[in-house]
Amino acid sequence: MPDTRYAIAAILVTAAVTWGLRALPFAALTPLRASKTVQYLSARVPAGVMIILLVYCLRDIPLGHAGSLAPLIALAVTVGLHIWRRNVLLSILCGTAVHVVLASTVFAA
């Protein structure tokens, strides 16, 4: 059985390392906020990530199959809601709900 002082020291070291690892990104982020490169990336990367996710999610959908309509309709709902309301959370939740309902009821295999 480990010594009590050893166990307390191990807990304190673990807590200090955890705190340091959680504080490090915030300390490193402060000087980067003024960087032109970071500002450029923050404006361009989200759209690029969404395009990559779109291609990844839709790449295996057979276009001739009736079941492929569920994700395509959900995509249209998501894009339409986002253009209309400009609310990411609403768009994602409604698009997901439409896909789940269509895939499990109307276009169920």
PDB file of C-alpha atoms in Angstrom:
ATOM      1  CA  MET A   1       0.000   0.000   0.000  1.00  0.00           C
ATOM      2  CA  PRO A   2       1.502   3.375  -0.938  1.00  0.00           C
ATOM      3  CA  ASP A   3       2.467   5.876   1.663  1.00  0.00           C
ATOM      4  CA  THR A   4      -0.085   8.649   2.348  1.00  0.00           C
ATOM      5  CA  ARG A   5       2.448  11.385   1.530  1.00  0.00           C
ATOM      6  CA  TYR A   6       3.225   9.674  -1.769  1.00  0.00           C
ATOM      7  CA  ALA A   7      -0.482   9.489  -2.696  1.00  0.00           C
ATOM      8  CA  ILE A   8      -1.029  13.169  -1.814  1.00  0.00           C
ATOM      9  CA  ALA A   9       2.031  14.177  -3.837  1.00  0.00           C
ATOM     10  CA  ALA A  10       0.814  12.143  -6.814  1.00  0.00           C
ATOM     11  CA  ILE A  11      -2.631  13.784  -6.647  1.00  0.00           C
ATOM     12  CA  LEU A  12      -1.080  17.271  -6.402  1.00  0.00           C
ATOM     13  CA  VAL A  13       1.240  16.638  -9.359  1.00  0.00           C
ATOM     14  CA  THR A  14      -1.647  15.255 -11.412  1.00  0.00           C
ATOM     15  CA  ALA A  15      -3.805  18.268 -10.547  1.00  0.00           C
ATOM     16  CA  ALA A  16      -1.003  20.696 -11.434  1.00  0.00           C
ATOM     17  CA  VAL A  17      -0.338  19.028 -14.785  1.00  0.00           C
ATOM     18  CA  THR A  18      -4.058  18.928 -15.595  1.00  0.00           C
ATOM     19  CA  TRP A  19      -4.484  22.605 -14.700  1.00  0.00           C
ATOM     20  CA  GLY A  20      -1.421  23.549 -16.746  1.00  0.00           C
ATOM     21  CA  LEU A  21      -2.586  21.624 -19.804  1.00  0.00           C
ATOM     22  CA  ARG A  22      -6.013  23.239 -19.630  1.00  0.00           C
ATOM     23  CA  ALA A  23      -4.605  26.749 -19.132  1.00  0.00           C
ATOM     24  CA  LEU A  24      -1.931  26.477 -21.848  1.00  0.00           C
ATOM     25  CA  PRO A  25      -4.271  26.919 -24.868  1.00  0.00           C
ATOM     26  CA  PHE A  26      -5.728  30.098 -23.377  1.00  0.00           C
ATOM     27  CA  ALA A  27      -2.264  31.511 -22.661  1.00  0.00           C
ATOM     28  CA  ALA A  28      -1.114  30.670 -26.192  1.00  0.00           C
ATOM     29  CA  LEU A  29      -4.283  32.025 -27.800  1.00  0.00           C
ATOM     30  CA  THR A  30      -3.963  35.577 -26.471  1.00  0.00           C
ATOM     31  CA  PRO A  31      -0.980  36.661 -28.618  1.00  0.00           C
ATOM     32  CA  LEU A  32      -2.409  34.899 -31.683  1.00  0.00           C
ATOM     33  CA  ARG A  33      -5.638  36.918 -31.751  1.00  0.00           C
ATOM     34  CA  ALA A  34      -3.910  39.879 -33.414  1.00  0.00           C
ATOM     35  CA  SER A  35      -2.250  37.709 -36.074  1.00  0.00           C
ATOM     36  CA  LYS A  36      -3.403  38.341 -39.644  1.00  0.00           C
ATOM     37  CA  THR A  37      -2.937  34.652 -40.480  1.00  0.00           C
ATOM     38  CA  VAL A  38      -5.197  33.513 -37.643  1.00  0.00           C
ATOM     39  CA  GLN A  39      -7.829  36.080 -38.621  1.00  0.00           C
ATOM     40  CA  TYR A  40      -7.706  34.860 -42.234  1.00  0.00           C
ATOM     41  CA  LEU A  41      -7.971  31.206 -41.166  1.00  0.00           C
ATOM     42  CA  SER A  42     -10.835  31.922 -38.780  1.00  0.00           C
ATOM     43  CA  ALA A  43     -12.781  33.425 -41.673  1.00  0.00           C
ATOM     44  CA  ARG A  44     -12.021  30.693 -44.236  1.00  0.00           C
ATOM     45  CA  VAL A  45     -11.597  27.386 -42.403  1.00  0.00           C
ATOM     46  CA  PRO A  46     -15.214  26.850 -41.223  1.00  0.00           C
ATOM     47  CA  ALA A  47     -16.576  26.852 -44.768  1.00  0.00           C
ATOM     48  CA  GLY A  48     -13.791  24.528 -45.917  1.00  0.00           C
ATOM     49  CA  VAL A  49     -14.457  22.110 -43.070  1.00  0.00           C
ATOM     50  CA  MET A  50     -18.166  22.066 -43.873  1.00  0.00           C
ATOM     51  CA  ILE A  51     -17.444  21.320 -47.549  1.00  0.00           C
ATOM     52  CA  ILE A  52     -15.134  18.458 -46.576  1.00  0.00           C
ATOM     53  CA  LEU A  53     -17.785  17.045 -44.214  1.00  0.00           C
ATOM     54  CA  LEU A  54     -20.430  17.361 -46.914  1.00  0.00           C
ATOM     55  CA  VAL A  55     -18.337  15.447 -49.441  1.00  0.00           C
ATOM     56  CA  TYR A  56     -17.401  12.822 -46.833  1.00  0.00           C
ATOM     57  CA  CYS A  57     -21.015  12.243 -45.771  1.00  0.00           C
ATOM     58  CA  LEU A  58     -22.514  12.158 -49.250  1.00  0.00           C
ATOM     59  CA  ARG A  59     -19.785  10.264 -51.099  1.00  0.00           C
ATOM     60  CA  ASP A  60     -21.334   6.784 -50.769  1.00  0.00           C
ATOM     61  CA  ILE A  61     -24.943   7.666 -51.544  1.00  0.00           C
ATOM     62  CA  PRO A  62     -26.226   5.801 -54.608  1.00  0.00           C
ATOM     63  CA  LEU A  63     -28.081   8.415 -56.638  1.00  0.00           C
ATOM     64  CA  GLY A  64     -30.392   5.919 -58.327  1.00  0.00           C
ATOM     65  CA  HIS A  65     -31.679   4.495 -55.053  1.00  0.00           C
ATOM     66  CA  ALA A  66     -34.860   5.847 -53.406  1.00  0.00           C
ATOM     67  CA  GLY A  67     -33.200   5.769 -49.978  1.00  0.00           C
ATOM     68  CA  SER A  68     -30.738   8.399 -51.116  1.00  0.00           C
ATOM     69  CA  LEU A  69     -33.490  11.010 -51.051  1.00  0.00           C
ATOM     70  CA  ALA A  70     -33.517  11.197 -47.233  1.00  0.00           C
ATOM     71  CA  PRO A  71     -30.008  12.679 -46.864  1.00  0.00           C
ATOM     72  CA  LEU A  72     -30.491  14.923 -49.884  1.00  0.00           C
ATOM     73  CA  ILE A  73     -33.772  16.315 -48.532  1.00  0.00           C
ATOM     74  CA  ALA A  74     -32.170  16.764 -45.106  1.00  0.00           C
ATOM     75  CA  LEU A  75     -29.283  18.601 -46.764  1.00  0.00           C
ATOM     76  CA  ALA A  76     -31.711  20.909 -48.563  1.00  0.00           C
ATOM     77  CA  VAL A  77     -33.553  21.603 -45.295  1.00  0.00           C
ATOM     78  CA  THR A  78     -30.283  22.328 -43.493  1.00  0.00           C
ATOM     79  CA  VAL A  79     -28.999  24.686 -46.167  1.00  0.00           C
ATOM     80  CA  GLY A  80     -32.375  26.397 -46.560  1.00  0.00           C
ATOM     81  CA  LEU A  81     -32.773  26.952 -42.828  1.00  0.00           C
ATOM     82  CA  HIS A  82     -29.253  28.262 -42.531  1.00  0.00           C
ATOM     83  CA  ILE A  83     -29.703  30.720 -45.384  1.00  0.00           C
ATOM     84  CA  TRP A  84     -33.064  31.820 -43.968  1.00  0.00           C
ATOM     85  CA  ARG A  85     -32.297  32.040 -40.228  1.00  0.00           C
ATOM     86  CA  ARG A  86     -28.465  32.153 -40.030  1.00  0.00           C
ATOM     87  CA  ASN A  87     -28.588  29.938 -36.938  1.00  0.00           C
ATOM     88  CA  VAL A  88     -26.162  27.024 -37.047  1.00  0.00           C
ATOM     89  CA  LEU A  89     -27.711  25.139 -34.144  1.00  0.00           C
ATOM     90  CA  LEU A  90     -31.218  25.372 -35.601  1.00  0.00           C
ATOM     91  CA  SER A  91     -29.995  24.294 -39.035  1.00  0.00           C
ATOM     92  CA  ILE A  92     -28.087  21.277 -37.746  1.00  0.00           C
ATOM     93  CA  LEU A  93     -30.815  20.104 -35.372  1.00  0.00           C
ATOM     94  CA  CYS A  94     -33.624  20.451 -37.898  1.00  0.00           C
ATOM     95  CA  GLY A  95     -31.596  18.858 -40.697  1.00  0.00           C
ATOM     96  CA  THR A  96     -30.697  15.942 -38.441  1.00  0.00           C
ATOM     97  CA  ALA A  97     -34.310  15.532 -37.313  1.00  0.00           C
ATOM     98  CA  VAL A  98     -35.554  15.559 -40.916  1.00  0.00           C
ATOM     99  CA  HIS A  99     -32.990  12.940 -41.895  1.00  0.00           C
ATOM    100  CA  VAL A 100     -33.831  10.667 -38.965  1.00  0.00           C
ATOM    101  CA  VAL A 101     -37.576  10.906 -39.574  1.00  0.00           C
ATOM    102  CA  LEU A 102     -37.267  10.332 -43.334  1.00  0.00           C
ATOM    103  CA  ALA A 103     -34.707   7.532 -43.041  1.00  0.00           C
ATOM    104  CA  SER A 104     -36.675   5.662 -40.374  1.00  0.00           C
ATOM    105  CA  THR A 105     -40.192   6.085 -41.777  1.00  0.00           C
ATOM    106  CA  VAL A 106     -40.643   7.223 -45.377  1.00  0.00           C
ATOM    107  CA  PHE A 107     -37.450   5.809 -46.916  1.00  0.00           C
ATOM    108  CA  ALA A 108     -36.930   2.904 -44.483  1.00  0.00           C
ATOM    109  CA  ALA A 109     -35.243  -0.077 -46.097  1.00  0.00           C
TER     110      ALA A 109
END
